Amino acid sequence: MKTAFVKEPSKISIDETEKPILESGDILIQMHACGICGSDLEKVFGEYGQPSMRLGHEPAGIVLDVGTDVSEFKKGDRVFTHHHVPCYECHFCKHRNETMCKKYYETNLAPCGLSEEYVVPAWNVTHGGVLKISDSLSFEEAAMIEPLACCVRAWTKFSYHENDSAAIFGVGPTGMMHVMLAHAKKFSKIFCLDVNDFRLNFAKKFNITDSINSQDESRKQKILDHTDGRGVDVAIVATSSLK
Ligand SMILES: [Zn+2]
Ligand SMILES: [Zn+2]
């Protein structure tokens, strides 16, 4: 089978890899779609802050095989699989900071999500890391489950009310999911900021208040004018750019 690896900075290679062997609690997935995260791009082109260099953690596919102890899933199930699953019991998990949990980083897909086939470890299988998806959901749509979940989780980290206003910095895929969430939360004003005019124009299709280039000197005034001089209630940073 074929798997994508970062060979050296800025270079990805697709290599032939050994078919994985299943332990009794594992499941084997045939990948049908896998999103490419900003962190994947960092691994390839930049500097990634975490030790793992595995590519692809937004994969969806079909169960090809299950270990002898697995009863919840069977061959042919359509699934989305999480790469990391926390312990749900440690100090960090109890404080809802699951992404700081030690177990979270120990768990992973093997060899990685951007692979023709990959193994989901037993811990993930038994702790909610595998989600069955309906036939009406495409694999491409299912590949958005993890990035959308990150955005939904972000909205649990601050308080807000109906009719509030939001400024969203960076309107790539993550920023656009925040735009849709702001609509779902019945926000009355949504401002999108970016340095990329293509993205700003795209954002305009989503019934937002204003699309503002971050380099526009009047950006602050534009927001103040729409918010009775108060500024926004919520500011979401969905970019790593300081511009
Ligand atoms: Zn990601
Ligand atoms: Zn934990």
CSV table of C-alpha atoms and ligand atoms in Angstrom, one decimal:
chain,number,residue,atom,x,y,z
A,1,MET,CA,0.0,0.0,0.0
A,2,LYS,CA,1.0,3.6,-0.4
A,3,THR,CA,1.7,6.2,2.3
A,4,ALA,CA,2.6,9.9,2.3
A,5,PHE,CA,5.7,10.9,4.3
A,6,VAL,CA,7.6,14.1,4.8
A,7,LYS,CA,11.0,13.2,3.5
A,8,GLU,CA,12.9,16.5,4.0
A,9,PRO,CA,11.7,20.1,4.4
A,10,SER,CA,9.2,21.0,1.6
A,11,LYS,CA,9.3,17.4,0.1
A,12,ILE,CA,6.6,14.8,0.4
A,13,SER,CA,7.1,11.3,-1.0
A,14,ILE,CA,4.6,8.6,-1.6
A,15,ASP,CA,6.2,5.3,-0.6
A,16,GLU,CA,5.2,1.7,-0.7
A,17,THR,CA,4.7,0.5,2.9
A,18,GLU,CA,4.1,-2.9,4.5
A,19,LYS,CA,0.5,-3.8,5.1
A,20,PRO,CA,-0.2,-3.2,8.8
A,21,ILE,CA,-0.7,-6.1,11.2
A,22,LEU,CA,-3.7,-5.9,13.5
A,23,GLU,CA,-3.6,-6.4,17.3
A,24,SER,CA,-6.7,-7.8,18.8
A,25,GLY,CA,-8.4,-4.5,19.6
A,26,ASP,CA,-7.4,-2.6,16.5
A,27,ILE,CA,-9.3,-1.9,13.3
A,28,LEU,CA,-7.9,-1.4,9.7
A,29,ILE,CA,-9.4,1.3,7.5
A,30,GLN,CA,-9.2,1.9,3.8
A,31,MET,CA,-8.9,5.7,3.5
A,32,HIS,CA,-11.3,7.3,1.1
A,33,ALA,CA,-10.8,11.0,1.9
A,34,CYS,CA,-8.4,12.9,4.2
A,35,GLY,CA,-8.3,16.6,4.9
A,36,ILE,CA,-5.0,18.5,4.9
A,37,CYS,CA,-4.6,20.5,8.1
A,38,GLY,CA,-2.6,23.7,8.5
A,39,SER,CA,-0.4,21.6,10.8
A,40,ASP,CA,0.3,19.2,7.9
A,41,LEU,CA,1.5,22.2,5.9
A,42,GLU,CA,3.7,23.2,8.9
A,43,LYS,CA,5.2,19.7,9.0
A,44,VAL,CA,6.0,19.9,5.3
A,45,PHE,CA,7.0,23.6,4.8
A,46,GLY,CA,7.6,25.1,8.2
A,47,GLU,CA,8.4,24.3,11.8
A,48,TYR,CA,6.0,22.1,13.6
A,49,GLY,CA,5.9,22.5,17.4
A,50,GLN,CA,5.1,18.8,18.2
A,51,PRO,CA,7.3,15.7,17.7
A,52,SER,CA,4.9,13.7,15.4
A,53,MET,CA,5.6,14.2,11.7
A,54,ARG,CA,2.7,11.9,10.6
A,55,LEU,CA,0.6,13.4,7.9
A,56,GLY,CA,-3.2,13.5,7.8
A,57,HIS,CA,-5.4,13.4,10.8
A,58,GLU,CA,-8.8,14.0,9.2
A,59,PRO,CA,-9.4,10.7,7.4
A,60,ALA,CA,-12.6,8.9,6.6
A,61,GLY,CA,-13.0,5.6,5.0
A,62,ILE,CA,-14.3,2.0,5.2
A,63,VAL,CA,-13.5,-0.7,7.8
A,64,LEU,CA,-11.4,-3.3,6.0
A,65,ASP,CA,-10.7,-5.6,8.9
A,66,VAL,CA,-11.2,-5.7,12.7
A,67,GLY,CA,-9.2,-7.4,15.5
A,68,THR,CA,-10.6,-10.5,17.2
A,69,ASP,CA,-11.8,-8.5,20.3
A,70,VAL,CA,-13.6,-5.8,18.3
A,71,SER,CA,-17.4,-6.2,18.3
A,72,GLU,CA,-18.6,-2.6,17.8
A,73,PHE,CA,-17.4,-2.3,14.3
A,74,LYS,CA,-17.4,-4.6,11.3
A,75,LYS,CA,-16.0,-4.9,7.8
A,76,GLY,CA,-17.7,-2.5,5.5
A,77,ASP,CA,-18.7,0.2,8.1
A,78,ARG,CA,-18.3,3.7,6.8
A,79,VAL,CA,-16.4,5.7,9.5
A,80,PHE,CA,-14.5,8.8,10.5
A,81,THR,CA,-11.5,8.2,12.8
A,82,HIS,CA,-9.8,10.5,15.3
A,83,HIS,CA,-6.0,10.3,15.5
A,84,HIS,CA,-5.7,11.3,19.1
A,85,VAL,CA,-8.0,10.2,21.9
A,86,PRO,CA,-7.5,11.5,25.5
A,87,CYS,CA,-7.7,9.5,28.8
A,88,TYR,CA,-10.7,11.5,30.1
A,89,GLU,CA,-9.4,11.1,33.7
A,90,CYS,CA,-6.2,13.1,34.2
A,91,HIS,CA,-5.9,16.6,35.6
A,92,PHE,CA,-6.0,18.2,32.1
A,93,CYS,CA,-9.0,16.1,30.9
A,94,LYS,CA,-11.0,17.0,34.1
A,95,HIS,CA,-10.3,20.7,33.3
A,96,ARG,CA,-11.6,20.1,29.7
A,97,ASN,CA,-8.1,20.6,28.3
A,98,GLU,CA,-8.0,17.2,26.6
A,99,THR,CA,-5.5,18.3,24.1
A,100,MET,CA,-2.9,18.6,26.9
A,101,CYS,CA,-3.5,15.0,28.1
A,102,LYS,CA,-0.4,12.7,27.9
A,103,LYS,CA,-2.6,9.9,26.5
A,104,TYR,CA,-3.9,12.2,23.8
A,105,TYR,CA,-0.4,12.4,22.3
A,106,GLU,CA,0.5,8.7,22.8
A,107,THR,CA,-2.5,7.6,20.6
A,108,ASN,CA,-2.2,7.9,16.8
A,109,LEU,CA,-3.1,6.3,13.5
A,110,ALA,CA,-0.5,4.1,12.0
A,111,PRO,CA,1.3,4.7,9.7
A,112,CYS,CA,-0.8,7.9,9.4
A,113,GLY,CA,-4.1,9.2,8.0
A,114,LEU,CA,-2.7,10.1,4.6
A,115,SER,CA,-2.2,6.4,3.8
A,116,GLU,CA,-4.1,4.0,1.5
A,117,GLU,CA,-4.8,1.9,4.6
A,118,TYR,CA,-4.2,2.6,8.3
A,119,VAL,CA,-4.6,1.1,11.7
A,120,VAL,CA,-6.7,2.7,14.4
A,121,PRO,CA,-5.3,1.6,17.8
A,122,ALA,CA,-7.5,-0.2,20.4
A,123,TRP,CA,-7.6,2.8,22.8
A,124,ASN,CA,-9.2,5.0,20.1
A,125,VAL,CA,-11.6,2.2,19.1
A,126,THR,CA,-12.9,1.7,22.6
A,127,HIS,CA,-12.9,5.4,23.6
A,128,GLY,CA,-15.1,7.1,21.1
A,129,GLY,CA,-12.4,7.7,18.5
A,130,VAL,CA,-14.2,6.0,15.7
A,131,LEU,CA,-17.5,7.4,14.4
A,132,LYS,CA,-19.9,5.6,12.1
A,133,ILE,CA,-21.2,7.9,9.4
A,134,SER,CA,-24.5,7.6,7.5
A,135,ASP,CA,-24.6,6.7,3.9
A,136,SER,CA,-25.8,10.2,3.0
A,137,LEU,CA,-22.6,11.8,4.3
A,138,SER,CA,-19.8,11.7,1.7
A,139,PHE,CA,-16.3,10.8,2.8
A,140,GLU,CA,-15.2,14.3,1.8
A,141,GLU,CA,-17.8,15.8,4.1
A,142,ALA,CA,-16.8,13.4,6.9
A,143,ALA,CA,-13.2,14.5,6.6
A,144,MET,CA,-14.5,17.9,7.9
A,145,ILE,CA,-15.6,16.3,11.2
A,146,GLU,CA,-12.3,16.9,13.1
A,147,PRO,CA,-11.7,20.5,11.9
A,148,LEU,CA,-15.3,21.4,12.6
A,149,ALA,CA,-15.1,19.7,16.1
A,150,CYS,CA,-12.0,21.9,16.8
A,151,CYS,CA,-14.1,25.0,16.0
A,152,VAL,CA,-17.1,23.8,18.0
A,153,ARG,CA,-14.8,23.2,21.0
A,154,ALA,CA,-13.4,26.7,20.7
A,155,TRP,CA,-16.9,28.1,21.2
A,156,THR,CA,-17.0,26.3,24.6
A,157,LYS,CA,-14.0,28.4,25.7
A,158,PHE,CA,-15.7,31.8,25.9
A,159,SER,CA,-19.1,33.2,26.8
A,160,TYR,CA,-21.4,34.9,24.4
A,161,HIS,CA,-25.1,35.9,23.9
A,162,GLU,CA,-27.5,35.9,21.0
A,163,ASN,CA,-27.2,39.1,18.9
A,164,ASP,CA,-23.5,39.5,19.9
A,165,SER,CA,-20.9,40.6,17.3
A,166,ALA,CA,-17.8,38.7,16.2
A,167,ALA,CA,-14.6,39.6,14.3
A,168,ILE,CA,-13.0,36.6,12.7
A,169,PHE,CA,-9.3,37.0,11.8
A,170,GLY,CA,-8.4,34.7,8.9
A,171,VAL,CA,-11.2,33.3,6.7
A,172,GLY,CA,-9.7,30.1,5.4
A,173,PRO,CA,-11.6,26.9,6.0
A,174,THR,CA,-11.4,27.2,9.8
A,175,GLY,CA,-12.4,30.9,9.8
A,176,MET,CA,-15.3,30.1,7.5
A,177,MET,CA,-16.5,27.4,9.9
A,178,HIS,CA,-16.4,30.0,12.7
A,179,VAL,CA,-18.5,32.3,10.5
A,180,MET,CA,-21.1,29.5,10.1
A,181,LEU,CA,-21.0,28.8,13.8
A,182,ALA,CA,-21.5,32.5,14.6
A,183,HIS,CA,-24.6,32.4,12.4
A,184,ALA,CA,-25.8,29.2,14.2
A,185,LYS,CA,-25.4,31.1,17.5
A,186,LYS,CA,-27.5,33.9,16.1
A,187,PHE,CA,-24.9,36.5,16.1
A,188,SER,CA,-26.1,39.8,14.7
A,189,LYS,CA,-22.8,41.2,13.3
A,190,ILE,CA,-19.9,39.2,11.8
A,191,PHE,CA,-16.8,40.9,10.5
A,192,CYS,CA,-14.3,38.9,8.4
A,193,LEU,CA,-10.6,40.0,8.3
A,194,ASP,CA,-8.0,38.6,6.0
A,195,VAL,CA,-5.1,39.7,3.8
A,196,ASN,CA,-6.3,37.6,0.9
A,197,ASP,CA,-9.0,39.3,-1.2
A,198,PHE,CA,-10.1,36.0,-2.8
A,199,ARG,CA,-11.0,34.7,0.7
A,200,LEU,CA,-12.6,38.0,1.7
A,201,ASN,CA,-14.8,37.9,-1.4
A,202,PHE,CA,-15.7,34.2,-0.7
A,203,ALA,CA,-16.7,35.2,2.8
A,204,LYS,CA,-19.2,37.8,1.5
A,205,LYS,CA,-21.4,34.9,0.2
A,206,PHE,CA,-22.1,34.0,3.8
A,207,ASN,CA,-24.3,36.9,4.8
A,208,ILE,CA,-21.7,38.7,6.9
A,209,THR,CA,-21.7,42.3,8.0
A,210,ASP,CA,-18.4,43.3,6.4
A,211,SER,CA,-15.4,41.8,4.8
A,212,ILE,CA,-12.3,43.9,5.7
A,213,ASN,CA,-8.8,43.6,4.4
A,214,SER,CA,-6.5,43.5,7.5
A,215,GLN,CA,-4.2,46.0,5.9
A,216,ASP,CA,-7.0,48.6,5.5
A,217,GLU,CA,-6.1,51.5,7.8
A,218,SER,CA,-9.8,52.1,8.5
A,219,ARG,CA,-10.5,48.5,9.7
A,220,LYS,CA,-10.9,49.6,13.4
A,221,GLN,CA,-13.3,52.4,12.5
A,222,LYS,CA,-15.3,50.2,10.2
A,223,ILE,CA,-16.0,47.8,13.1
A,224,LEU,CA,-16.7,50.7,15.6
A,225,ASP,CA,-19.1,52.3,13.2
A,226,HIS,CA,-21.2,49.1,13.1
A,227,THR,CA,-21.1,48.4,16.9
A,228,ASP,CA,-22.1,51.7,18.5
A,229,GLY,CA,-18.5,52.4,19.1
A,230,ARG,CA,-18.0,49.4,21.4
A,231,GLY,CA,-16.1,47.0,19.1
A,232,VAL,CA,-17.0,43.4,18.9
A,233,ASP,CA,-18.0,41.0,21.7
A,234,VAL,CA,-16.0,38.1,20.4
A,235,ALA,CA,-12.7,38.1,18.4
A,236,ILE,CA,-11.6,34.7,17.0
A,237,VAL,CA,-8.1,34.3,15.6
A,238,ALA,CA,-8.1,31.7,12.9
A,239,THR,CA,-4.7,32.6,11.3
A,240,SER,CA,-1.1,32.4,12.3
A,241,SER,CA,-0.3,35.5,10.3
A,242,LEU,CA,0.5,38.6,12.3
A,243,LYS,CA,-0.5,40.9,9.3
B,1,ZN,ZN,-5.6,19.7,12.4
B,2,ZN,ZN,-6.2,12.9,30.2
